[in-house]
Amino acid sequence: MANQDETRDIIIKAAQDAFTKYGYRKTTMDDIAAATSKVKSAIYYYFKGKEEVFKAVILSESEQFNREMEEALKTLKNDPVALLKRYFLIRLHSIKQLENYYGALRDENMGQFDFINDIRSKHWEQEIQTVQTILESGINQKIFMIDEPRVIAIAIVTSVQGIEHPVFLGHIKIGDVEQRLEAIFHLIFNGILMR
């Protein structure tokens, strides 16, 4: 069983690279087989076709992001300000590492796959819930003064999506993002009204 799991993981990793390089539409099962140094029939032993391989890649990348967030939540749970900053950084740094995942979430043409729509919905809700948990922790510790943490969580997740889109398209570099994040943090924590 361990060998089968390892082989499946090798196929997923090779497919991830192929989809990143060629895109979903241009990647063929031959490309995936060549990247794994296996015959195409070996790929079909584990997957019915390209769509199923792509689904496995997307789910694998999604799990990677979730693991990073869970680790951050464990290590920084007593510091909601640092945790909120860490959320932003993990989210933005993962864009290039999880290119297939984020590409599928944005590509309108991917809506033809039911699993993509399901992942989009879960991703959106999971991110909102993560940020809401951080905000509620800050409220409980009397660090944040927020009446409706879910509404603010939705606003924060939406603002992150606004930054990540130009990063994903290559219009701004990840390194330049930290300055923009600081502006968002300033806005979140201080507002724009003079006091």
Short mmCIF file of C-alpha atoms in Angstrom, two decimals:
data_model
loop_
_atom_site.label_atom_id
_atom_site.label_comp_id
_atom_site.label_asym_id
_atom_site.label_seq_id
_atom_site.Cartn_x
_atom_site.Cartn_y
_atom_site.Cartn_z
CA MET A 1 0.00 0.00 0.00
CA ALA A 2 2.84 2.42 0.84
CA ASN A 3 4.36 1.90 -2.62
CA GLN A 4 1.02 2.65 -4.28
CA ASP A 5 0.65 5.82 -2.22
CA GLU A 6 4.19 6.87 -3.12
CA THR A 7 3.58 6.22 -6.82
CA ARG A 8 0.33 8.19 -6.70
CA ASP A 9 2.13 11.08 -4.96
CA ILE A 10 4.88 11.01 -7.62
CA ILE A 11 2.23 11.21 -10.34
CA ILE A 12 0.49 14.11 -8.59
CA LYS A 13 3.76 16.03 -8.17
CA ALA A 14 4.73 15.48 -11.81
CA ALA A 15 1.24 16.48 -12.95
CA GLN A 16 1.41 19.58 -10.78
CA ASP A 17 4.60 20.64 -12.58
CA ALA A 18 3.12 19.83 -15.99
CA PHE A 19 -0.11 21.75 -15.34
CA THR A 20 1.90 24.71 -14.04
CA LYS A 21 4.13 24.67 -17.11
CA TYR A 22 1.54 24.04 -19.86
CA GLY A 23 -1.82 24.88 -18.26
CA TYR A 24 -4.72 22.49 -17.88
CA ARG A 25 -5.89 22.55 -21.49
CA LYS A 26 -2.49 21.97 -23.11
CA THR A 27 -1.26 19.32 -20.69
CA THR A 28 -1.77 15.79 -21.97
CA MET A 29 -1.63 12.43 -20.24
CA ASP A 30 1.52 11.83 -22.31
CA ASP A 31 3.10 14.92 -20.70
CA ILE A 32 2.25 13.61 -17.25
CA ALA A 33 3.56 10.13 -18.08
CA ALA A 34 6.79 11.60 -19.47
CA ALA A 35 7.28 13.70 -16.34
CA THR A 36 6.94 10.60 -14.15
CA SER A 37 9.06 8.37 -16.41
CA LYS A 38 6.17 5.92 -16.48
CA VAL A 39 4.06 4.59 -19.29
CA LYS A 40 0.67 6.20 -19.74
CA SER A 41 -1.12 3.01 -18.70
CA ALA A 42 0.53 3.31 -15.27
CA ILE A 43 -1.09 6.74 -14.86
CA TYR A 44 -4.47 5.28 -15.84
CA TYR A 45 -4.05 2.64 -13.14
CA TYR A 46 -4.37 5.42 -10.54
CA PHE A 47 -6.55 7.95 -12.38
CA LYS A 48 -9.39 7.70 -14.91
CA GLY A 49 -8.18 10.66 -16.93
CA LYS A 50 -6.67 14.14 -16.97
CA GLU A 51 -9.58 15.73 -15.09
CA GLU A 52 -9.17 13.30 -12.21
CA VAL A 53 -5.41 13.93 -12.11
CA PHE A 54 -6.07 17.68 -12.07
CA LYS A 55 -8.55 17.28 -9.24
CA ALA A 56 -5.92 15.38 -7.22
CA VAL A 57 -3.39 18.18 -7.89
CA ILE A 58 -5.85 20.88 -6.81
CA LEU A 59 -6.78 18.99 -3.64
CA SER A 60 -3.10 18.39 -2.83
CA GLU A 61 -2.29 22.08 -3.20
CA SER A 62 -5.33 23.03 -1.12
CA GLU A 63 -4.21 20.70 1.66
CA GLN A 64 -0.73 22.26 1.60
CA PHE A 65 -2.17 25.74 2.18
CA ASN A 66 -4.43 24.43 4.96
CA ARG A 67 -1.49 22.73 6.71
CA GLU A 68 0.48 25.99 6.70
CA MET A 69 -2.46 27.91 8.15
CA GLU A 70 -3.09 25.28 10.83
CA GLU A 71 0.55 25.43 11.89
CA ALA A 72 0.40 29.24 12.10
CA LEU A 73 -2.81 29.05 14.14
CA LYS A 74 -1.13 26.69 16.61
CA THR A 75 2.09 28.65 17.03
CA LEU A 76 0.63 32.17 17.13
CA LYS A 77 -2.77 31.55 18.75
CA ASN A 78 -1.98 33.90 21.64
CA ASP A 79 -1.04 36.80 19.36
CA PRO A 80 -3.96 37.62 17.05
CA VAL A 81 -2.19 40.64 15.49
CA ALA A 82 0.82 38.52 14.49
CA LEU A 83 -1.51 35.73 13.39
CA LEU A 84 -3.48 38.05 11.11
CA LYS A 85 -0.22 39.25 9.54
CA ARG A 86 0.93 35.65 9.16
CA TYR A 87 -2.34 34.78 7.42
CA PHE A 88 -1.70 37.50 4.83
CA LEU A 89 1.88 36.37 4.25
CA ILE A 90 1.05 32.67 3.99
CA ARG A 91 -1.76 33.48 1.59
CA LEU A 92 0.39 35.63 -0.67
CA HIS A 93 3.53 33.48 -0.59
CA SER A 94 1.49 30.43 -1.48
CA ILE A 95 0.25 31.97 -4.75
CA LYS A 96 3.29 30.91 -6.77
CA GLN A 97 3.70 27.59 -4.96
CA LEU A 98 0.06 26.68 -5.52
CA GLU A 99 -0.33 28.05 -9.01
CA ASN A 100 -2.75 25.37 -10.24
CA TYR A 101 -5.00 25.80 -7.22
CA TYR A 102 -5.25 29.57 -7.46
CA GLY A 103 -5.45 29.47 -11.25
CA ALA A 104 -8.39 27.09 -11.07
CA LEU A 105 -10.12 29.24 -8.47
CA ARG A 106 -9.88 32.27 -10.79
CA ASP A 107 -10.39 30.75 -14.22
CA GLU A 108 -14.02 31.20 -15.22
CA ASN A 109 -13.68 28.37 -17.76
CA MET A 110 -12.88 25.95 -14.93
CA GLY A 111 -16.47 26.36 -13.72
CA GLN A 112 -17.40 23.52 -16.03
CA PHE A 113 -15.88 21.13 -13.49
CA ASP A 114 -18.18 20.57 -10.54
CA PHE A 115 -15.25 19.84 -8.25
CA ILE A 116 -13.76 23.30 -8.97
CA ASN A 117 -17.00 25.03 -7.96
CA ASP A 118 -17.12 22.89 -4.82
CA ILE A 119 -13.49 23.75 -3.98
CA ARG A 120 -14.13 27.46 -4.63
CA SER A 121 -17.05 27.47 -2.18
CA LYS A 122 -15.14 25.56 0.48
CA HIS A 123 -12.02 27.70 0.00
CA TRP A 124 -13.98 30.95 0.36
CA GLU A 125 -15.81 29.79 3.48
CA GLN A 126 -12.69 28.27 5.03
CA GLU A 127 -10.71 31.48 4.60
CA ILE A 128 -13.50 33.58 6.08
CA GLN A 129 -13.78 31.17 9.01
CA THR A 130 -10.00 31.27 9.59
CA VAL A 131 -9.92 35.07 9.67
CA GLN A 132 -13.08 35.19 11.79
CA THR A 133 -11.43 32.84 14.31
CA ILE A 134 -8.39 35.14 14.46
CA LEU A 135 -10.62 38.20 14.96
CA GLU A 136 -12.69 36.48 17.65
CA SER A 137 -9.49 35.52 19.46
CA GLY A 138 -8.47 39.19 19.41
CA ILE A 139 -11.91 40.23 20.67
CA ASN A 140 -11.73 37.70 23.52
CA GLN A 141 -8.26 38.96 24.46
CA LYS A 142 -9.58 42.56 24.33
CA ILE A 143 -7.14 43.43 21.53
CA PHE A 144 -9.73 44.02 18.79
CA MET A 145 -12.92 46.04 19.13
CA ILE A 146 -15.20 44.57 16.46
CA ASP A 147 -18.97 44.25 16.54
CA GLU A 148 -19.38 41.87 13.61
CA PRO A 149 -16.28 39.66 13.14
CA ARG A 150 -17.77 37.74 10.20
CA VAL A 151 -18.42 40.92 8.22
CA ILE A 152 -14.88 42.16 8.90
CA ALA A 153 -13.48 38.71 8.02
CA ILE A 154 -15.24 38.86 4.65
CA ALA A 155 -13.81 42.34 4.05
CA ILE A 156 -10.28 41.16 4.91
CA VAL A 157 -10.46 38.05 2.70
CA THR A 158 -11.79 40.19 -0.14
CA SER A 159 -8.93 42.68 0.27
CA VAL A 160 -6.38 39.86 0.15
CA GLN A 161 -7.93 38.63 -3.08
CA GLY A 162 -7.57 42.15 -4.46
CA ILE A 163 -3.82 42.08 -3.81
CA GLU A 164 -3.21 38.50 -4.90
CA HIS A 165 -4.70 38.91 -8.37
CA PRO A 166 -1.94 41.26 -9.67
CA VAL A 167 0.68 39.07 -7.93
CA PHE A 168 -0.70 35.99 -9.67
CA LEU A 169 -0.63 37.77 -13.03
CA GLY A 170 2.95 38.88 -12.42
CA HIS A 171 2.16 42.61 -12.31
CA ILE A 172 3.72 43.00 -8.87
CA LYS A 173 6.37 40.91 -7.17
CA ILE A 174 5.83 39.07 -3.91
CA GLY A 175 8.56 41.22 -2.33
CA ASP A 176 6.64 44.42 -3.17
CA VAL A 177 3.52 43.05 -1.54
CA GLU A 178 4.73 43.55 2.02
CA GLN A 179 4.50 47.33 1.61
CA ARG A 180 0.89 46.95 0.47
CA LEU A 181 0.19 44.61 3.35
CA GLU A 182 1.48 47.18 5.81
CA ALA A 183 -0.95 49.71 4.33
CA ILE A 184 -3.82 47.24 4.78
CA PHE A 185 -2.72 46.50 8.36
CA HIS A 186 -2.57 50.23 9.09
CA LEU A 187 -6.06 50.64 7.67
CA ILE A 188 -7.43 47.65 9.61
CA PHE A 189 -5.83 48.57 12.91
CA ASN A 190 -5.97 52.37 12.78
CA GLY A 191 -8.62 53.35 10.26
CA ILE A 192 -8.41 56.55 8.27
CA LEU A 193 -10.30 58.94 10.54
CA MET A 194 -8.39 61.44 12.64
CA ARG A 195 -9.06 61.00 16.33
#
